[in-house]
Amino acid sequence: MTDMNILQVQNLKKDFGSHQVLKDITFSVNRGDVISIIGASGSGKSTLLRCINFLEDPTAGKILYHGKDAEQLNRAEYHSKVGMVFQSFNLFSNMSALDNCIIGQTLVLKRSKQEAKKKAMEYLEKVGMTPYMNARPGQLSGGQKQRVAIARALAMDPEILLFDEPTSALDPEMVGEVLSVMRDLAEGGLTMLVVTHEMGFARDVSNRVIFMDQGVIAEDAPPAEIFTNPKQQRTREFLSRILDK
Amino acid sequence: MSLPTTFFGWIQLLIEKYGPLFLNGAGFTMLIAISGTVLGFLLGLLVAIVRTIPVSKKDNIFKRILMKLVNIILNVYIEVFRGTPMIVQAMVIFYGSMMYLGLRMPALGAAIFIISINTGAYMAEIIRGGIISVDKGQKEAAHAIGMTHWQSMVHVVLPQAVRNIMPSIGNEFVVNIKDSSVLNVISVSELFFVGKSAAGTYARYFEAFAIIAAIYFVLTFTTTRLLRLLEKKMDGGKHYTICGSQSAADATITLEKGENVPHD
Ligand SMILES: Nc1ncnc2c1ncn2[C@@H]1O[C@H](COP(=O)(O)OP(=O)(O)OP(=O)(O)O)[C@@H](O)[C@H]1O
Ligand SMILES: [Mg+2]
């Protein structure tokens, strides 16, 4: 049972000055979970992911990784196990797509150059970006950049991938290509925590949906329940607003 | 031999007599400018790297105090060397080290030393600006795959920072070619210094310095063009290749940079 558990977020709080952005967040992620995090702009979704990945220092609370306090773990090892895909891609712009997928493996995981390259090619293939492996990020479209960014994260052999609105910066016609990669990953059994405004993805792909409102988890339930029979009034209001659009 | 009476006559005489000396001076000027720029760049890089080491509240008190102290010292260095003329710095350092440290620096060594620490102060600010201007998402992505601060600096941030400030670095180099002339006050035989000696012999300042001006201009003009070429090179080739098929080479497509990339 505990072996199934990858992450436990316990009473997480985050303040920016006097602004309490995360108030008291507690939830856990089990192996194979695909969790969509939804909620209005400013409700703290990005901050939550950034705290889990220590891009922000939590003000209070704990993050347990396989039952161990993540802050006490080796940072490099934790980061390689908990990957992140950003809204704005953040591909290293001084490197080719291929090198983007190699560098973390050689520097952090100390893999040999050949092994890293083999792995990188494998994942570029998986996201359909093999033909562009020598291109610089500046030469790729948004959807292509995001697919390379996903390959870069996967090449680290993460146990869980965090996605922060991976399709929000994309032109509408490119959203599909990235979502279909993510769908494949979910079907392949990857554990994922996805902040998204794509309700279709939340409903069809995830096994759990977390609705955040003003720094707290207002509801955490399977999509069938959230979308058809939400317990909370505010969930209902949010969904009717977003689905009407 | 009678002395010339026309401008061109004087130019000809000065070139005949002092041509090799002028070329030698130009050589020293370039040597001082190049070493000063390279060493100044390295010094500035070091200072900028130290000044951008992140210090968080979680670090131990000793490290925080040390960093604060080091930062103050580096700030003083930058402010002082940017806030005083190099000609004055040259006098203070050259004669100060002679009188109080008993150090008799060779003129060329002293010139390179002075121009390097002077350039270092400017470079430190330029490079720090370059580091800060790299999109912070780059650093976050590096951390998100487990790179340390140093790894992300070396492999991600600094290469981009240095590329972005290449024009400013080139500019420092050109400034150094011209400003090394002030180092004539410590009697290093760079271009201005040899011009002064040549002019003095016949008291023909205008003609001698017209020649010196022409040489300076050729040096800076050529340097500027070469730097522009180098920048173009650094941006990589104009094309990149899409490998259409791993086996059939003729299946590759070459795209112009800036051309829209087709997506599937
Ligand atoms: N570095 C920061 N400093 C100060 N305030 C911040 C910082 N980062 C986020 N905030 C604030 O925290 C709140 C939550 O931000 P966050 O980005 O987590 O929201 P979000 O749910 O991801 O919203 P969106 O859907 O727009 O991405 C916002 O009010 C934001 O202004
Ligand atoms: Mg956000």
XYZ file of C-alpha atoms and ligand atoms in Angstrom:
541
model
C 0.000 0.000 0.000
C 2.647 2.528 1.051
C 4.719 1.350 -1.876
C 1.967 2.553 -4.162
C 2.253 5.992 -2.667
C 4.629 8.337 -4.465
C 3.922 11.783 -3.098
C 2.177 13.056 -0.048
C 1.566 16.753 0.325
C 0.830 17.566 3.948
C -0.579 20.847 5.234
C 1.343 22.787 2.625
C 1.243 26.563 2.995
C 2.812 29.261 0.891
C 2.755 32.995 1.520
C 4.098 35.722 -0.706
C 4.545 38.511 1.822
C 1.184 38.876 3.504
C -0.607 37.134 0.648
C -1.544 33.563 1.543
C -1.529 31.798 -1.788
C -1.687 28.208 -0.523
C -3.587 27.874 2.711
C -3.569 24.267 3.774
C -3.092 21.743 1.037
C -3.136 18.035 1.774
C -3.388 15.243 -0.782
C -1.466 12.267 -1.970
C -0.514 10.794 -5.309
C -0.376 7.075 -5.932
C 1.459 5.235 -8.642
C -0.440 5.444 -11.925
C -2.603 8.359 -10.855
C -3.401 10.922 -13.498
C -4.643 13.900 -11.553
C -5.986 17.039 -13.179
C -5.859 20.206 -11.138
C -8.436 22.760 -12.184
C -9.478 26.105 -10.769
C -9.759 29.785 -11.485
C -6.784 31.945 -12.359
C -4.897 32.934 -9.213
C -6.214 30.038 -7.135
C -2.644 28.806 -6.566
C -2.331 25.903 -9.009
C 1.057 26.872 -10.385
C 2.339 27.747 -6.946
C 1.362 24.275 -5.753
C 3.354 22.571 -8.513
C 6.278 24.920 -7.976
C 6.330 24.120 -4.263
C 6.256 20.386 -4.954
C 9.260 20.885 -7.206
C 10.961 23.321 -4.793
C 11.056 26.092 -7.359
C 9.378 27.919 -4.477
C 10.189 27.266 -0.845
C 7.028 26.251 1.011
C 6.214 28.454 4.003
C 4.971 25.496 6.028
C 4.007 21.877 5.636
C 5.724 18.851 4.222
C 6.160 17.007 1.002
C 6.826 13.323 1.441
C 8.344 11.286 -1.334
C 7.794 7.575 -0.667
C 7.203 8.526 2.947
C 10.441 10.505 3.295
C 10.641 14.249 3.744
C 11.556 15.454 0.254
C 13.457 18.429 1.609
C 15.946 16.109 3.270
C 16.521 14.095 0.116
C 19.268 14.703 -2.385
C 17.910 17.532 -4.542
C 19.269 16.234 -7.825
C 17.825 12.793 -7.248
C 14.438 14.128 -6.184
C 14.280 16.448 -9.188
C 15.106 13.678 -11.588
C 12.286 11.585 -10.110
C 9.763 14.438 -10.074
C 9.852 16.043 -13.514
C 8.218 19.236 -14.682
C 6.785 20.514 -17.944
C 6.231 24.263 -18.118
C 3.594 26.365 -19.786
C 6.294 28.326 -21.614
C 8.331 25.195 -22.558
C 11.628 26.597 -21.272
C 13.736 24.556 -23.647
C 17.409 25.468 -23.302
C 17.708 27.851 -26.205
C 21.455 27.380 -26.632
C 21.078 23.682 -27.471
C 19.517 21.487 -30.112
C 16.375 19.492 -29.314
C 18.536 16.396 -28.927
C 21.004 18.060 -26.557
C 18.092 19.361 -24.510
C 17.164 15.743 -23.886
C 20.757 14.622 -23.230
C 22.193 17.224 -20.893
C 20.249 16.325 -17.751
C 21.019 12.663 -18.191
C 24.769 13.169 -18.445
C 25.076 15.891 -15.804
C 22.571 14.713 -13.223
C 22.198 10.989 -13.782
C 25.851 10.589 -14.870
C 24.875 8.467 -17.833
C 27.395 7.967 -20.591
C 27.012 10.128 -23.672
C 25.975 7.158 -25.842
C 23.456 5.850 -23.387
C 21.976 9.322 -22.930
C 21.742 9.841 -26.667
C 20.032 6.505 -27.167
C 17.493 7.324 -24.501
C 16.958 10.836 -25.845
C 16.321 9.503 -29.350
C 13.888 6.986 -27.947
C 11.780 9.667 -26.286
C 12.028 12.108 -29.184
C 10.649 9.285 -31.281
C 7.866 8.749 -28.777
C 6.738 12.383 -29.053
C 7.212 12.382 -32.823
C 10.105 14.812 -32.875
C 12.891 12.648 -34.320
C 13.018 14.625 -37.587
C 13.722 17.821 -35.678
C 16.347 16.553 -33.273
C 19.036 18.888 -34.633
C 16.854 21.984 -34.637
C 17.287 24.758 -32.116
C 14.238 25.696 -30.021
C 13.976 28.993 -31.912
C 13.329 27.021 -35.080
C 10.408 25.009 -33.672
C 6.720 25.756 -33.353
C 5.116 25.946 -29.909
C 3.625 22.476 -30.102
C 6.933 21.027 -31.232
C 8.784 22.775 -28.416
C 6.383 21.383 -25.864
C 6.775 17.869 -27.229
C 10.561 18.177 -26.955
C 10.127 19.508 -23.419
C 8.092 16.415 -22.573
C 10.787 14.190 -24.096
C 13.413 16.034 -22.055
C 11.472 15.365 -18.864
C 10.845 11.719 -19.765
C 14.511 11.086 -20.530
C 15.227 11.513 -16.808
C 13.062 8.433 -16.099
C 10.790 10.315 -13.708
C 8.354 8.568 -11.442
C 5.925 11.425 -11.753
C 5.596 14.325 -14.159
C 4.130 17.676 -13.194
C 2.540 19.665 -16.019
C 1.681 23.343 -15.564
C -0.855 24.258 -18.238
C 1.209 22.581 -20.960
C -1.126 23.712 -23.742
C -2.101 27.202 -22.606
C 0.631 28.992 -24.542
C -0.147 27.147 -27.769
C -2.066 28.191 -30.833
C -5.338 26.254 -30.931
C -4.257 24.040 -33.816
C -1.260 22.776 -31.835
C -3.078 21.899 -28.641
C -4.164 18.547 -30.042
C -0.666 17.251 -30.806
C 0.504 17.879 -27.238
C -2.650 16.509 -25.630
C -2.379 13.339 -27.662
C 1.186 12.805 -26.440
C -0.027 13.287 -22.874
C -2.892 10.882 -23.458
C -0.406 8.250 -24.643
C 1.716 8.778 -21.565
C -1.297 8.364 -19.291
C -2.276 5.173 -21.064
C 1.309 3.958 -20.700
C 0.873 4.185 -16.930
C 2.923 7.323 -16.182
C 1.936 9.099 -12.984
C 0.935 12.648 -13.841
C -0.179 15.781 -12.052
C -1.628 18.139 -14.627
C -2.757 21.719 -14.105
C -5.083 22.333 -17.017
C -7.936 24.316 -18.441
C -8.646 21.498 -20.899
C -11.789 20.060 -19.383
C -11.929 17.342 -22.020
C -8.564 16.041 -20.853
C -9.591 16.282 -17.194
C -12.764 14.362 -17.836
C -11.522 11.678 -20.218
C -7.943 11.005 -19.225
C -7.555 11.617 -15.511
C -8.719 9.312 -12.749
C -8.945 12.154 -10.246
C -9.731 15.835 -10.491
C -8.694 18.345 -7.865
C -10.582 21.612 -7.866
C -8.675 24.451 -6.232
C -10.262 27.631 -5.014
C -8.444 30.497 -3.303
C -5.550 28.449 -2.034
C -7.423 25.403 -0.789
C -8.519 22.124 -2.318
C -12.259 22.545 -2.543
C -12.939 19.150 -4.034
C -10.940 16.045 -4.880
C -12.918 13.339 -6.672
C -13.085 11.140 -9.764
C -13.978 13.107 -12.900
C -17.359 11.414 -13.236
C -18.329 12.813 -9.877
C -16.825 16.285 -10.329
C -18.331 16.810 -13.753
C -21.751 15.317 -13.193
C -22.407 15.672 -9.523
C -20.062 18.093 -7.755
C -20.526 18.300 -4.015
C -19.602 21.946 -3.712
C -21.493 24.936 -4.944
C -18.247 26.698 -5.959
C -17.169 23.728 -8.065
C -20.476 23.854 -9.869
C -20.137 27.594 -10.468
C -16.589 27.269 -11.771
C -17.540 24.446 -14.133
C -20.590 26.178 -15.500
C -18.490 29.273 -16.151
C -15.722 27.406 -17.919
C -17.906 24.938 -19.839
C -20.154 27.700 -21.132
C -17.241 29.264 -22.960
C 69.113 67.287 -46.768
C 66.550 70.075 -46.708
C 63.337 69.689 -44.740
C 60.009 69.311 -46.557
C 57.751 72.332 -47.002
C 54.389 70.657 -47.711
C 51.990 68.514 -45.650
C 52.545 65.484 -47.835
C 56.234 66.065 -47.804
C 56.241 65.850 -44.031
C 54.000 62.800 -44.036
C 56.392 61.085 -46.392
C 59.419 61.954 -44.309
C 57.812 60.832 -41.059
C 56.721 57.533 -42.579
C 60.153 56.906 -44.059
C 61.856 57.620 -40.779
C 59.374 56.276 -38.286
C 57.247 53.795 -40.235
C 58.615 50.712 -38.432
C 58.299 52.503 -35.102
C 54.652 53.315 -35.805
C 53.932 49.723 -36.766
C 55.636 48.569 -33.623
C 53.488 50.974 -31.616
C 50.366 49.689 -33.339
C 51.470 46.177 -32.411
C 51.842 47.137 -28.761
C 48.483 48.899 -28.819
C 46.789 45.772 -30.160
C 48.653 43.555 -27.722
C 47.551 45.711 -24.792
C 43.964 45.982 -26.075
C 43.593 42.255 -26.746
C 45.157 41.095 -23.485
C 43.247 43.759 -21.575
C 39.955 42.672 -23.102
C 40.555 38.949 -22.617
C 41.880 39.237 -19.056
C 39.278 41.875 -18.233
C 36.574 39.557 -19.543
C 37.801 36.686 -17.375
C 38.027 38.943 -14.351
C 34.577 40.385 -15.014
C 33.182 36.884 -15.504
C 34.557 35.794 -12.156
C 33.171 38.872 -10.415
C 29.768 38.535 -12.100
C 29.544 34.837 -11.232
C 30.342 35.530 -7.590
C 27.862 38.391 -7.475
C 25.056 36.218 -8.813
C 25.526 33.292 -6.409
C 22.083 32.880 -4.878
C 21.981 33.309 -1.121
C 18.852 32.150 0.628
C 17.704 32.536 4.194
C 18.331 28.836 4.622
C 22.081 29.096 4.098
C 24.162 29.150 7.235
C 24.989 32.473 8.798
C 28.699 32.182 8.038
C 28.114 31.821 4.319
C 25.666 34.704 4.306
C 28.055 37.081 6.070
C 30.947 36.019 3.871
C 28.919 36.567 0.715
C 27.796 39.956 1.929
C 31.385 40.962 2.633
C 32.662 39.717 -0.706
C 29.851 41.543 -2.473
C 30.717 44.806 -0.742
C 34.356 44.475 -1.756
C 33.438 43.697 -5.356
C 31.038 46.621 -5.426
C 33.751 48.976 -4.239
C 36.092 47.643 -6.924
C 33.510 48.198 -9.659
C 32.488 51.654 -8.462
C 36.050 52.914 -8.012
C 37.356 51.670 -11.342
C 34.345 52.878 -13.273
C 34.269 56.154 -11.416
C 37.841 57.314 -12.047
C 39.716 57.890 -15.320
C 42.076 55.132 -16.423
C 44.843 57.676 -16.889
C 44.649 58.447 -13.165
C 44.420 54.762 -12.250
C 47.587 54.204 -14.285
C 49.506 56.885 -12.386
C 48.320 55.711 -8.972
C 49.025 52.042 -9.604
C 52.308 52.461 -11.467
C 53.919 54.997 -9.138
C 52.174 53.721 -5.999
C 53.535 50.228 -6.487
C 56.970 51.663 -7.181
C 57.145 53.968 -4.180
C 55.344 51.959 -1.544
C 55.783 48.357 -2.608
C 59.215 48.776 -4.144
C 57.770 47.093 -7.217
C 59.257 48.209 -10.528
C 56.739 46.916 -13.000
C 57.909 46.668 -16.607
C 55.895 49.226 -18.584
C 54.147 46.693 -20.801
C 53.226 44.457 -17.868
C 51.907 47.429 -15.930
C 49.895 48.605 -18.936
C 48.246 45.207 -19.370
C 47.593 44.965 -15.648
C 45.947 48.370 -15.480
C 43.803 48.004 -18.564
C 42.707 44.525 -17.426
C 41.426 45.546 -14.025
C 39.840 48.633 -15.528
C 38.082 46.552 -18.193
C 37.190 43.944 -15.572
C 35.100 46.487 -13.692
C 33.073 47.310 -16.810
C 32.836 43.678 -17.887
C 31.565 42.633 -14.459
C 28.551 44.886 -14.890
C 28.012 43.915 -18.525
C 28.175 40.192 -17.759
C 25.953 40.499 -14.716
C 23.419 42.287 -16.880
C 23.701 39.440 -19.384
C 23.154 36.825 -16.694
C 20.132 38.621 -15.279
C 18.599 39.081 -18.722
C 18.520 35.354 -19.486
C 14.891 34.260 -19.130
C 14.433 32.872 -15.641
C 12.485 29.945 -17.067
C 15.810 28.627 -18.401
C 17.195 28.345 -14.917
C 13.992 26.875 -13.552
C 13.981 24.215 -16.244
C 17.588 23.385 -15.374
C 16.694 23.036 -11.703
C 13.617 21.013 -12.568
C 15.799 18.316 -14.138
C 18.112 18.344 -11.151
C 20.999 20.551 -12.258
C 22.844 22.419 -9.537
C 23.327 26.173 -9.609
C 26.816 25.707 -11.079
C 25.729 23.227 -13.721
C 22.924 25.489 -14.861
C 25.281 28.465 -14.950
C 27.962 26.694 -16.977
C 25.730 24.855 -19.424
C 22.640 27.023 -19.778
C 22.845 30.556 -18.420
C 26.395 31.710 -19.187
C 26.472 30.556 -22.824
C 23.275 32.513 -23.456
C 24.419 35.504 -21.418
C 27.754 35.720 -23.229
C 26.097 35.379 -26.622
C 23.700 38.189 -25.768
C 26.438 40.564 -24.642
C 28.825 39.869 -27.528
C 28.193 43.346 -28.994
C 29.088 44.968 -25.667
C 32.220 42.846 -25.323
C 33.277 43.851 -28.823
C 32.604 47.442 -27.939
C 34.874 47.183 -24.887
C 37.597 45.837 -27.148
C 37.304 48.776 -29.530
C 37.264 51.208 -26.607
C 40.425 49.542 -25.314
C 42.222 50.007 -28.632
C 41.582 53.737 -28.354
C 41.860 54.215 -24.606
C 45.112 52.315 -24.259
C 46.590 55.574 -25.579
C 46.324 57.090 -22.095
C 48.842 54.508 -20.921
C 51.544 56.598 -22.600
C 51.801 58.284 -19.192
C 53.650 55.243 -17.888
C 55.909 55.257 -20.959
C 54.736 52.081 -22.590
C 55.637 52.377 -26.274
C 52.135 52.009 -27.655
C 50.919 53.927 -30.667
C 50.262 57.311 -29.049
C 53.593 57.220 -27.234
C 55.608 56.544 -30.388
C 53.618 59.247 -32.181
C 54.612 61.714 -29.519
C 58.296 60.829 -29.805
C 58.207 61.049 -33.605
C 56.384 64.379 -33.532
C 58.783 65.817 -31.006
C 61.879 65.352 -33.112
C 60.796 67.889 -35.736
C 58.020 69.519 -33.724
C 55.558 68.356 -36.461
C 52.618 67.426 -34.219
C 49.896 67.801 -36.798
C 51.459 65.572 -39.437
C 52.638 62.924 -36.992
C 49.264 62.654 -35.279
C 47.419 62.650 -38.588
C 49.318 59.435 -39.327
C 48.617 58.077 -35.839
C 44.900 58.898 -36.230
C 44.798 57.037 -39.543
C 46.399 53.976 -37.963
C 43.971 54.003 -35.010
C 41.090 54.245 -37.424
C 42.273 51.301 -39.497
C 42.669 49.243 -36.318
C 39.197 49.993 -34.929
C 37.464 49.779 -38.296
C 38.942 46.359 -39.088
C 38.250 45.126 -35.589
C 34.608 46.195 -35.762
C 34.081 44.359 -39.057
C 35.818 41.213 -37.813
C 33.713 41.183 -34.654
C 30.530 41.494 -36.684
C 31.612 38.517 -38.762
C 32.357 36.532 -35.622
C 28.912 37.295 -34.228
C 27.290 36.039 -37.400
C 29.328 32.850 -37.114
C 28.300 32.355 -33.502
C 24.660 32.445 -34.471
C 25.294 29.203 -36.276
C 24.613 28.277 -39.862
C 21.696 29.761 -41.676
C 20.253 26.344 -42.243
C 19.398 23.256 -40.363
C 18.507 19.866 -41.651
C 15.435 17.856 -41.055
C 16.226 14.177 -41.201
C 13.332 12.925 -43.267
C 14.598 9.404 -43.158
C 17.462 7.802 -41.325
C 18.443 5.692 -44.302
C 17.807 7.851 -47.359
C 19.907 10.987 -47.236
C 17.998 12.578 -50.102
C 14.927 12.614 -47.941
C 16.364 15.468 -45.896
C 14.966 18.942 -46.193
C 17.035 22.000 -45.451
C 15.180 24.953 -44.034
C 16.109 28.602 -44.042
C 16.338 30.035 -40.585
C 13.353 32.162 -39.787
C 11.243 30.267 -42.251
C 8.164 28.797 -40.699
C 8.640 25.253 -39.662
C 5.925 22.968 -40.879
C 4.336 20.951 -38.143
C 2.584 17.693 -38.518
N 6.534 35.060 -7.029
C 5.362 35.580 -6.595
N 5.357 36.674 -5.817
C 4.195 37.197 -5.370
N 2.981 36.701 -5.647
C 2.928 35.600 -6.417
C 4.104 34.983 -6.951
N 3.731 33.906 -7.675
C 2.399 33.870 -7.622
N 1.901 34.872 -6.877
C 0.482 35.115 -6.573
O -0.071 33.922 -6.102
C -1.396 33.771 -6.592
C -1.547 32.417 -7.206
O -0.750 32.353 -8.349
P -0.634 31.048 -9.244
O 0.263 31.382 -10.358
O -0.276 29.891 -8.379
O -2.132 30.889 -9.743
P -2.705 29.877 -10.822
O -3.799 29.150 -10.160
O -1.615 29.086 -11.400
O -3.318 30.865 -11.891
P -3.328 30.757 -13.506
O -4.480 29.877 -13.869
O -3.552 32.160 -13.947
O -2.009 30.221 -13.936
C -1.666 34.915 -7.531
O -2.458 35.877 -6.864
C -0.297 35.467 -7.825
O -0.360 36.852 -7.993
Mg -0.641 29.045 -13.329
